[in-house]
GROMACS .gro file of C-alpha atoms in nm:
model
  425
    1MET     CA    1   0.040  -3.136   1.696
    2GLN     CA    2   0.358  -3.337   1.633
    3GLY     CA    3   0.629  -3.134   1.465
    4ALA     CA    4   0.459  -2.800   1.528
    5LYS     CA    5   0.762  -2.679   1.727
    6ASP     CA    6   1.017  -2.773   1.464
    7THR     CA    7   1.233  -2.492   1.330
    8PHE     CA    8   1.206  -2.370   0.973
    9GLN     CA    9   1.526  -2.550   0.868
   10VAL     CA   10   1.417  -2.874   1.039
   11LEU     CA   11   1.091  -2.866   0.844
   12VAL     CA   12   1.288  -2.811   0.523
   13SER     CA   13   1.499  -3.119   0.603
   14LYS     CA   14   1.190  -3.328   0.681
   15THR     CA   15   1.030  -3.223   0.353
   16ILE     CA   16   1.342  -3.334   0.163
   17GLN     CA   17   1.347  -3.666   0.348
   18GLY     CA   18   0.984  -3.730   0.254
   19MET     CA   19   1.044  -3.658  -0.115
   20GLN     CA   20   1.162  -4.016  -0.173
   21ARG     CA   21   0.824  -4.145  -0.064
   22GLU     CA   22   0.585  -3.869  -0.169
   23GLU     CA   23   0.508  -3.674  -0.486
   24PRO     CA   24   0.382  -3.317  -0.488
   25PHE     CA   25   0.006  -3.289  -0.435
   26ALA     CA   26  -0.136  -3.396  -0.771
   27ASP     CA   27  -0.487  -3.527  -0.701
   28ASN     CA   28  -0.773  -3.497  -0.456
   29SER     CA   29  -0.644  -3.771  -0.230
   30ARG     CA   30  -0.315  -3.585  -0.189
   31ARG     CA   31  -0.503  -3.270  -0.096
   32LYS     CA   32  -0.647  -3.443   0.211
   33ARG     CA   33  -0.305  -3.525   0.352
   34ALA     CA   34  -0.271  -3.503   0.730
   35GLU     CA   35  -0.193  -3.156   0.860
   36SER     CA   36   0.127  -3.288   1.020
   37ALA     CA   37   0.302  -3.327   0.683
   38PRO     CA   38   0.632  -3.132   0.693
   39VAL     CA   39   0.557  -2.923   0.383
   40ILE     CA   40   0.225  -2.811   0.532
   41LEU     CA   41   0.393  -2.716   0.859
   42LEU     CA   42   0.668  -2.542   0.661
   43VAL     CA   43   0.425  -2.319   0.469
   44ASN     CA   44   0.218  -2.249   0.783
   45GLN     CA   45   0.527  -2.155   0.980
   46LEU     CA   46   0.642  -1.922   0.703
   47ILE     CA   47   0.306  -1.741   0.704
   48ASP     CA   48   0.288  -1.731   1.085
   49GLU     CA   49   0.636  -1.582   1.105
   50ALA     CA   50   0.550  -1.317   0.846
   51ILE     CA   51   0.237  -1.221   1.042
   52LYS     CA   52   0.431  -1.203   1.368
   53MET     CA   53   0.691  -0.973   1.213
   54GLY     CA   54   0.430  -0.747   1.057
   55ALA     CA   55   0.529  -0.828   0.699
   56SER     CA   56   0.303  -0.715   0.416
   57ASP     CA   57   0.438  -0.961   0.156
   58ILE     CA   58   0.624  -1.292   0.134
   59HIS     CA   59   0.847  -1.349  -0.171
   60MET     CA   60   0.971  -1.697  -0.269
   61GLU     CA   61   1.190  -1.695  -0.577
   62PRO     CA   62   1.408  -1.969  -0.730
   63ILE     CA   63   1.768  -1.866  -0.790
   64GLY     CA   64   1.988  -2.140  -0.935
   65GLU     CA   65   1.990  -2.435  -0.696
   66VAL     CA   66   1.814  -2.258  -0.409
   67VAL     CA   67   1.496  -2.067  -0.329
   68ARG     CA   68   1.531  -1.725  -0.164
   69THR     CA   69   1.268  -1.625   0.092
   70ARG     CA   70   1.214  -1.257   0.169
   71PHE     CA   71   0.960  -1.060   0.375
   72ARG     CA   72   0.859  -0.703   0.299
   73ILE     CA   73   0.865  -0.527   0.636
   74ASP     CA   74   0.793  -0.155   0.664
   75GLY     CA   75   0.823  -0.129   0.287
   76GLU     CA   76   1.168  -0.291   0.261
   77LEU     CA   77   1.248  -0.648   0.149
   78CYS     CA   78   1.450  -0.846   0.404
   79GLU     CA   79   1.595  -1.196   0.363
   80MET     CA   80   1.467  -1.387   0.662
   81HIS     CA   81   1.611  -1.739   0.623
   82GLU     CA   82   1.896  -1.922   0.465
   83PRO     CA   83   1.798  -2.013   0.105
   84ILE     CA   84   1.621  -2.349   0.089
   85PRO     CA   85   1.713  -2.624  -0.161
   86ILE     CA   86   1.542  -2.601  -0.498
   87ALA     CA   87   1.418  -2.959  -0.452
   88VAL     CA   88   1.168  -2.833  -0.190
   89HIS     CA   89   1.035  -2.567  -0.425
   90ALA     CA   90   0.781  -2.781  -0.612
   91PHE     CA   91   0.631  -2.909  -0.286
   92VAL     CA   92   0.598  -2.561  -0.136
   93ILE     CA   93   0.449  -2.411  -0.454
   94SER     CA   94   0.203  -2.699  -0.483
   95ARG     CA   95   0.095  -2.654  -0.122
   96ILE     CA   96   0.040  -2.280  -0.170
   97LYS     CA   97  -0.154  -2.341  -0.491
   98ILE     CA   98  -0.380  -2.591  -0.316
   99MET     CA   99  -0.445  -2.348  -0.032
  100SER     CA  100  -0.534  -2.071  -0.280
  101GLY     CA  101  -0.739  -2.281  -0.523
  102LEU     CA  102  -0.498  -2.256  -0.814
  103ASP     CA  103  -0.420  -2.514  -1.082
  104ILE     CA  104  -0.117  -2.705  -0.951
  105THR     CA  105  -0.047  -2.859  -1.291
  106GLU     CA  106  -0.019  -2.523  -1.468
  107LYS     CA  107   0.331  -2.371  -1.448
  108ARG     CA  108   0.348  -2.183  -1.778
  109VAL     CA  109   0.123  -1.884  -1.708
  110PRO     CA  110   0.077  -1.645  -1.414
  111GLN     CA  111  -0.203  -1.730  -1.169
  112ASP     CA  112  -0.378  -1.533  -0.897
  113GLY     CA  113  -0.557  -1.681  -0.597
  114ARG     CA  114  -0.668  -1.616  -0.243
  115ILE     CA  115  -0.619  -1.784   0.095
  116LEU     CA  116  -0.837  -1.725   0.401
  117TYR     CA  117  -0.589  -1.807   0.675
  118SER     CA  118  -0.657  -1.834   1.048
  119ASN     CA  119  -0.374  -1.734   1.280
  120LYS     CA  120  -0.476  -1.778   1.644
  121GLU     CA  121  -0.765  -1.530   1.677
  122GLU     CA  122  -0.677  -1.330   1.366
  123SER     CA  123  -0.830  -1.372   1.021
  124ILE     CA  124  -0.577  -1.312   0.745
  125ASP     CA  125  -0.675  -1.260   0.382
  126ILE     CA  126  -0.377  -1.363   0.167
  127ARG     CA  127  -0.360  -1.276  -0.203
  128VAL     CA  128  -0.139  -1.518  -0.396
  129SER     CA  129   0.037  -1.444  -0.724
  130THR     CA  130   0.253  -1.691  -0.916
  131MET     CA  131   0.481  -1.596  -1.203
  132PRO     CA  132   0.680  -1.828  -1.433
  133THR     CA  133   1.042  -1.716  -1.453
  134ILE     CA  134   1.332  -1.869  -1.645
  135GLN     CA  135   1.445  -2.040  -1.323
  136GLY     CA  136   1.104  -2.162  -1.210
  137GLU     CA  137   0.785  -2.027  -1.058
  138LYS     CA  138   0.808  -1.729  -0.826
  139VAL     CA  139   0.528  -1.680  -0.574
  140VAL     CA  140   0.432  -1.367  -0.381
  141LEU     CA  141   0.184  -1.373  -0.094
  142ARG     CA  142   0.030  -1.041   0.013
  143LEU     CA  143  -0.104  -1.045   0.368
  144LEU     CA  144  -0.415  -0.840   0.440
  145ASN     CA  145  -0.513  -0.857   0.806
  146ALA     CA  146  -0.891  -0.829   0.822
  147ALA     CA  147  -0.868  -0.783   1.199
  148ASN     CA  148  -0.661  -0.464   1.171
  149ARG     CA  149  -0.817  -0.169   1.347
  150LEU     CA  150  -0.951   0.091   1.109
  151LEU     CA  151  -0.775   0.425   1.152
  152ASN     CA  152  -0.949   0.758   1.179
  153ILE     CA  153  -0.833   1.086   1.027
  154ASP     CA  154  -0.665   1.197   1.350
  155GLU     CA  155  -0.438   0.890   1.336
  156LEU     CA  156  -0.306   0.941   0.983
  157ASP     CA  157   0.008   1.139   1.077
  158PHE     CA  158  -0.123   1.459   0.916
  159SER     CA  159   0.026   1.786   1.032
  160GLU     CA  160  -0.238   2.000   1.199
  161GLU     CA  161  -0.275   2.220   0.892
  162ASN     CA  162  -0.301   1.927   0.650
  163ARG     CA  163  -0.541   1.741   0.878
  164ASN     CA  164  -0.777   2.038   0.898
  165THR     CA  165  -0.763   2.085   0.520
  166PHE     CA  166  -0.820   1.716   0.450
  167ARG     CA  167  -1.113   1.699   0.690
  168LYS     CA  168  -1.263   2.006   0.524
  169ILE     CA  169  -1.254   1.864   0.171
  170CYS     CA  170  -1.390   1.529   0.293
  171HIS     CA  171  -1.705   1.709   0.406
  172PHE     CA  172  -1.770   1.880   0.073
  173PRO     CA  173  -2.124   1.789  -0.044
  174TYR     CA  174  -2.008   1.679  -0.389
  175GLY     CA  175  -1.703   1.661  -0.615
  176MET     CA  176  -1.401   1.437  -0.664
  177ILE     CA  177  -1.128   1.386  -0.403
  178LEU     CA  178  -0.811   1.231  -0.546
  179ASN     CA  179  -0.551   1.043  -0.343
  180THR     CA  180  -0.225   0.987  -0.525
  181GLY     CA  181   0.098   0.800  -0.461
  182PRO     CA  182   0.282   0.482  -0.557
  183VAL     CA  183   0.171   0.128  -0.474
  184ASN     CA  184   0.177   0.056  -0.099
  185SER     CA  185   0.182   0.420   0.006
  186GLY     CA  186  -0.123   0.401   0.233
  187LYS     CA  187  -0.378   0.551  -0.007
  188THR     CA  188  -0.653   0.300   0.073
  189THR     CA  189  -0.601   0.343   0.447
  190THR     CA  190  -0.644   0.720   0.407
  191LEU     CA  191  -0.963   0.685   0.204
  192TYR     CA  192  -1.106   0.428   0.447
  193ALA     CA  193  -1.044   0.674   0.731
  194ALA     CA  194  -1.240   0.938   0.537
  195LEU     CA  195  -1.528   0.698   0.471
  196ASN     CA  196  -1.525   0.591   0.835
  197GLU     CA  197  -1.575   0.952   0.942
  198LEU     CA  198  -1.851   1.012   0.685
  199ASN     CA  199  -2.032   0.685   0.754
  200ALA     CA  200  -2.379   0.758   0.889
  201VAL     CA  201  -2.732   0.617   0.865
  202GLY     CA  202  -2.836   0.902   0.636
  203LYS     CA  203  -2.559   0.831   0.382
  204ASN     CA  204  -2.557   0.561   0.116
  205ILE     CA  205  -2.188   0.484   0.069
  206ILE     CA  206  -2.074   0.238  -0.198
  207THR     CA  207  -1.721   0.135  -0.292
  208ILE     CA  208  -1.572  -0.063  -0.579
  209GLU     CA  209  -1.226  -0.198  -0.502
  210ASP     CA  210  -0.956  -0.438  -0.617
  211PRO     CA  211  -0.920  -0.595  -0.368
  212VAL     CA  212  -1.151  -0.510  -0.079
  213GLU     CA  213  -0.891  -0.475   0.195
  214TYR     CA  214  -1.113  -0.402   0.497
  215CYS     CA  215  -1.479  -0.476   0.564
  216LEU     CA  216  -1.652  -0.152   0.661
  217SER     CA  217  -1.973  -0.191   0.859
  218GLY     CA  218  -2.264   0.000   0.709
  219ILE     CA  219  -2.089   0.051   0.374
  220ASN     CA  220  -2.165  -0.143   0.054
  221GLN     CA  221  -1.840  -0.277  -0.090
  222VAL     CA  222  -1.801  -0.430  -0.436
  223GLN     CA  223  -1.507  -0.644  -0.546
  224VAL     CA  224  -1.373  -0.607  -0.901
  225ASN     CA  225  -1.394  -0.939  -1.087
  226GLY     CA  226  -1.226  -0.959  -1.425
  227LYS     CA  227  -1.355  -1.312  -1.487
  228VAL     CA  228  -1.711  -1.181  -1.524
  229ASP     CA  229  -1.609  -0.843  -1.671
  230LEU     CA  230  -1.686  -0.653  -1.350
  231THR     CA  231  -1.433  -0.374  -1.400
  232PHE     CA  232  -1.410  -0.038  -1.226
  233ALA     CA  233  -1.592   0.124  -1.518
  234VAL     CA  234  -1.872  -0.135  -1.530
  235GLY     CA  235  -1.913  -0.134  -1.153
  236LEU     CA  236  -1.916   0.245  -1.134
  237ARG     CA  237  -2.195   0.268  -1.393
  238SER     CA  238  -2.407   0.031  -1.184
  239ILE     CA  239  -2.326   0.213  -0.860
  240LEU     CA  240  -2.468   0.534  -1.008
  241ARG     CA  241  -2.804   0.355  -1.036
  242GLN     CA  242  -2.795   0.260  -0.667
  243ASP     CA  243  -2.882   0.610  -0.538
  244PRO     CA  244  -2.543   0.672  -0.372
  245ASN     CA  245  -2.440   0.976  -0.170
  246ILE     CA  246  -2.073   0.888  -0.148
  247ILE     CA  247  -1.869   0.666  -0.382
  248MET     CA  248  -1.518   0.529  -0.355
  249VAL     CA  249  -1.347   0.395  -0.667
  250GLY     CA  250  -1.036   0.197  -0.575
  251GLU     CA  251  -0.831   0.329  -0.866
  252ILE     CA  252  -0.867   0.522  -1.189
  253ARG     CA  253  -0.679   0.306  -1.438
  254ASP     CA  254  -0.814   0.412  -1.774
  255GLU     CA  255  -0.989   0.687  -1.966
  256GLU     CA  256  -1.332   0.525  -1.943
  257THR     CA  257  -1.326   0.505  -1.563
  258ALA     CA  258  -1.193   0.861  -1.540
  259LYS     CA  259  -1.477   1.002  -1.750
  260ILE     CA  260  -1.747   0.814  -1.558
  261ALA     CA  261  -1.596   0.927  -1.226
  262VAL     CA  262  -1.589   1.290  -1.337
  263ARG     CA  263  -1.950   1.263  -1.453
  264ALA     CA  264  -2.048   1.120  -1.113
  265ALA     CA  265  -1.874   1.406  -0.933
  266LEU     CA  266  -2.052   1.660  -1.151
  267THR     CA  267  -2.396   1.515  -1.080
  268GLY     CA  268  -2.400   1.572  -0.705
  269HIS     CA  269  -2.197   1.279  -0.569
  270LEU     CA  270  -1.894   1.294  -0.343
  271LEU     CA  271  -1.642   1.060  -0.503
  272PHE     CA  272  -1.312   0.940  -0.358
  273THR     CA  273  -1.056   0.766  -0.575
  274THR     CA  274  -0.684   0.702  -0.622
  275ILE     CA  275  -0.446   0.753  -0.909
  276HIS     CA  276  -0.075   0.679  -0.952
  277THR     CA  277   0.132   0.996  -0.987
  278GLY     CA  278   0.434   1.142  -0.812
  279ASN     CA  279   0.264   1.434  -0.640
  280ALA     CA  280  -0.058   1.633  -0.621
  281ILE     CA  281   0.023   1.846  -0.926
  282GLY     CA  282   0.100   1.533  -1.128
  283ALA     CA  283  -0.254   1.409  -1.065
  284ILE     CA  284  -0.394   1.714  -1.241
  285PHE     CA  285  -0.202   1.648  -1.560
  286ARG     CA  286  -0.257   1.272  -1.542
  287LEU     CA  287  -0.633   1.325  -1.564
  288LEU     CA  288  -0.587   1.575  -1.844
  289ASP     CA  289  -0.378   1.315  -2.029
  290MET     CA  290  -0.667   1.070  -1.986
  291GLY     CA  291  -0.888   1.297  -2.192
  292ILE     CA  292  -1.058   1.499  -1.919
  293LYS     CA  293  -1.110   1.852  -2.047
  294PRO     CA  294  -0.971   2.135  -1.827
  295TYR     CA  295  -1.318   2.282  -1.772
  296LEU     CA  296  -1.451   1.942  -1.658
  297PHE     CA  297  -1.155   1.890  -1.425
  298SER     CA  298  -1.203   2.238  -1.279
  299ALA     CA  299  -1.571   2.173  -1.214
  300ALA     CA  300  -1.533   1.818  -1.077
  301VAL     CA  301  -1.214   1.795  -0.869
  302ARG     CA  302  -1.224   1.957  -0.525
  303GLY     CA  303  -0.902   1.836  -0.365
  304ILE     CA  304  -0.593   1.616  -0.407
  305ILE     CA  305  -0.391   1.435  -0.140
  306ALA     CA  306  -0.046   1.299  -0.224
  307GLN     CA  307   0.142   1.077   0.016
  308ARG     CA  308   0.435   0.844   0.075
  309LEU     CA  309   0.516   0.607   0.361
  310VAL     CA  310   0.847   0.639   0.542
  311ARG     CA  311   0.983   0.417   0.816
  312ARG     CA  312   0.935   0.533   1.174
  313ILE     CA  313   1.235   0.545   1.409
  314CYS     CA  314   1.226   0.249   1.648
  315PRO     CA  315   1.121   0.386   1.990
  316ASN     CA  316   1.317   0.112   2.166
  317CYS     CA  317   1.659   0.214   2.033
  318CYS     CA  318   1.604   0.579   1.939
  319GLU     CA  319   1.897   0.808   2.017
  320SER     CA  320   1.990   1.167   1.938
  321TYR     CA  321   2.291   1.296   1.750
  322GLU     CA  322   2.421   1.635   1.644
  323VAL     CA  323   2.403   1.722   1.275
  324GLU     CA  324   2.743   1.825   1.142
  325LYS     CA  325   2.759   2.167   0.982
  326GLU     CA  326   2.909   2.055   0.650
  327SER     CA  327   2.709   1.732   0.620
  328ALA     CA  328   2.465   1.636   0.343
  329GLU     CA  329   2.188   1.637   0.603
  330ALA     CA  330   2.256   2.000   0.691
  331ALA     CA  331   2.252   2.094   0.322
  332PHE     CA  332   1.922   1.912   0.270
  333LEU     CA  333   1.760   2.078   0.573
  334GLY     CA  334   1.856   2.421   0.439
  335THR     CA  335   1.703   2.700   0.647
  336HIS     CA  336   1.583   2.443   0.902
  337TYR     CA  337   1.944   2.375   1.002
  338TYR     CA  338   2.121   2.561   1.281
  339GLU     CA  339   2.446   2.490   1.460
  340GLY     CA  340   2.397   2.232   1.734
  341LEU     CA  341   2.078   2.088   1.579
  342GLN     CA  342   1.990   1.750   1.732
  343LEU     CA  343   1.813   1.486   1.523
  344PHE     CA  344   1.727   1.125   1.601
  345HIS     CA  345   1.791   0.780   1.457
  346GLY     CA  346   1.764   0.419   1.570
  347LYS     CA  347   2.089   0.244   1.654
  348GLY     CA  348   1.931  -0.102   1.595
  349CYS     CA  349   1.798  -0.361   1.839
  350ASP     CA  350   1.630  -0.700   1.844
  351LYS     CA  351   1.288  -0.529   1.857
  352CYS     CA  352   1.339  -0.376   1.510
  353ASN     CA  353   1.550  -0.657   1.361
  354PHE     CA  354   1.850  -0.422   1.396
  355THR     CA  355   1.723  -0.185   1.126
  356GLY     CA  356   1.665   0.115   1.354
  357TYR     CA  357   1.306   0.143   1.228
  358SER     CA  358   0.973   0.005   1.347
  359GLY     CA  359   0.647   0.079   1.170
  360ARG     CA  360   0.573   0.347   0.915
  361LEU     CA  361   0.415   0.690   0.896
  362ALA     CA  362   0.293   0.905   0.610
  363ILE     CA  363   0.428   1.228   0.469
  364GLN     CA  364   0.163   1.419   0.278
  365GLU     CA  365   0.066   1.723   0.078
  366VAL     CA  366  -0.295   1.840   0.050
  367LEU     CA  367  -0.406   2.058  -0.240
  368VAL     CA  368  -0.742   2.232  -0.254
  369ILE     CA  369  -0.848   2.318  -0.609
  370ASN     CA  370  -0.937   2.689  -0.586
  371ASP     CA  371  -1.031   2.956  -0.839
  372GLU     CA  372  -0.669   3.052  -0.909
  373ILE     CA  373  -0.582   2.696  -1.006
  374ARG     CA  374  -0.898   2.666  -1.217
  375LYS     CA  375  -0.815   2.989  -1.399
  376SER     CA  376  -0.459   2.871  -1.474
  377LEU     CA  377  -0.589   2.541  -1.611
  378MET     CA  378  -0.836   2.717  -1.839
  379GLU     CA  379  -0.552   2.939  -1.963
  380GLY     CA  380  -0.346   2.633  -2.054
  381ALA     CA  381  -0.080   2.645  -1.781
  382ASP     CA  382   0.185   2.373  -1.804
  383ILE     CA  383   0.323   2.171  -1.512
  384VAL     CA  384   0.611   2.415  -1.444
  385GLN     CA  385   0.378   2.713  -1.426
  386MET     CA  386   0.143   2.515  -1.204
  387LYS     CA  387   0.427   2.430  -0.963
  388ILE     CA  388   0.521   2.796  -0.934
  389LEU     CA  389   0.160   2.891  -0.864
  390ILE     CA  390   0.090   2.619  -0.609
  391TYR     CA  391   0.418   2.597  -0.419
  392LYS     CA  392   0.540   2.959  -0.443
  393PHE     CA  393   0.229   3.174  -0.450
  394LEU     CA  394  -0.032   2.953  -0.284
  395LYS     CA  395   0.239   2.820  -0.048
  396MET     CA  396   0.118   2.461  -0.033
  397VAL     CA  397   0.336   2.251   0.199
  398SER     CA  398   0.510   1.989  -0.016
  399MET     CA  399   0.566   1.629   0.088
  400VAL     CA  400   0.937   1.700   0.135
  401GLN     CA  401   0.862   1.995   0.361
  402ASP     CA  402   0.613   1.785   0.555
  403GLY     CA  403   0.878   1.514   0.585
  404ILE     CA  404   1.138   1.761   0.716
  405GLU     CA  405   0.895   1.872   0.986
  406LYS     CA  406   0.855   1.510   1.094
  407VAL     CA  407   1.233   1.464   1.093
  408LEU     CA  408   1.270   1.765   1.322
  409ARG     CA  409   1.007   1.615   1.554
  410GLY     CA  410   1.205   1.291   1.582
  411LYS     CA  411   0.960   1.068   1.396
  412THR     CA  412   1.179   0.965   1.100
  413THR     CA  413   1.515   1.039   0.937
  414VAL     CA  414   1.647   1.249   0.651
  415SER     CA  415   1.757   0.933   0.466
  416GLU     CA  416   1.398   0.807   0.470
  417ILE     CA  417   1.264   1.130   0.320
  418LEU     CA  418   1.525   1.113   0.046
  419ARG     CA  419   1.450   0.744  -0.015
  420VAL     CA  420   1.083   0.801  -0.103
  421THR     CA  421   1.102   1.144  -0.269
  422ASP     CA  422   1.320   1.321  -0.522
  423GLY     CA  423   1.428   1.565  -0.252
  424GLU     CA  424   1.283   1.869  -0.431
  425ILE     CA  425   1.076   2.111  -0.229
   0.00000   0.00000   0.00000
């Protein structure tokens, strides 16, 4: 195809040159333009490059007279190209809106759409979000690779102790299993791994998600649809009439969903779900804040997993170094530090875009709700008392402690653990 080998900047120049002759796509005839048009090649090349680099998101945002383009790679935003002229912005936005089925004439309100994009032999599901800003429309494309291999529990970077505990609670016959963490912390991947292990002919497994990120063979998956009032709460009510054994609710966002989920867990179903809190203990009090009574929480919830994603040291440029005795790293490691301790970091190479990191791994904490925790809840324990019980007396391994163990094993760095946690053990 002519022009397919042009560089990003050449395609930008060709788009500008064609602006004298062409208007942004404004009608059906424009939408059938030949695939060799520079703006089409420009958008395709941007997406292809993001896929090649393993980016999870593409950000295009107008700033003054230019448009900044950034990729989110391993959780961090990186500027990948020189800013492009603002004159190209309308053409690029219009092309993306056409691809995702959005209204190209509407620039005043946010819009959400979806692109099914083919990249060689891969099928990429792209979620598109536009947002009007004071300098023009910003667009974010989230890339969901439907061809990604589904992980199993043994591949989730659990320590041996946490892996055994997690596998145990996943095989409980009923009850609620909570997975907590911020956005893009791998919660869905963890729950999919659990469902993948539990998936069997004798189990009726149903999920309700927003969005459905992976297609799981043998599992019934439902997509939330706000346009027809198919919310998590509405979908969950219907799922309970479908004779399920195992249910996954993508996220508990409100009191109504929380109460239905608890009811489902109390009536003999194994229910997996996610909630946004800082750690496992925070999930307890988040549900209580949503109106779940302590006695209902104690009866329904069987386990909580909290996790964060940290960047993995690039194996291509990994090197060791000695931790200095008076350094901040030594102070953070505490009793794990000893004189002459060797840790690892990446010095930067072309394989990792000179960041020193390539890929990500999870740090986790796994909490089993036992009788001591239930008793404390019924007695009205606050979050401080609960921390003392769980971390000091029950000796649960915190995310920070789990992260330190992975630092000592050469998987990540102290700075990464500090970046995603508050540093408190």
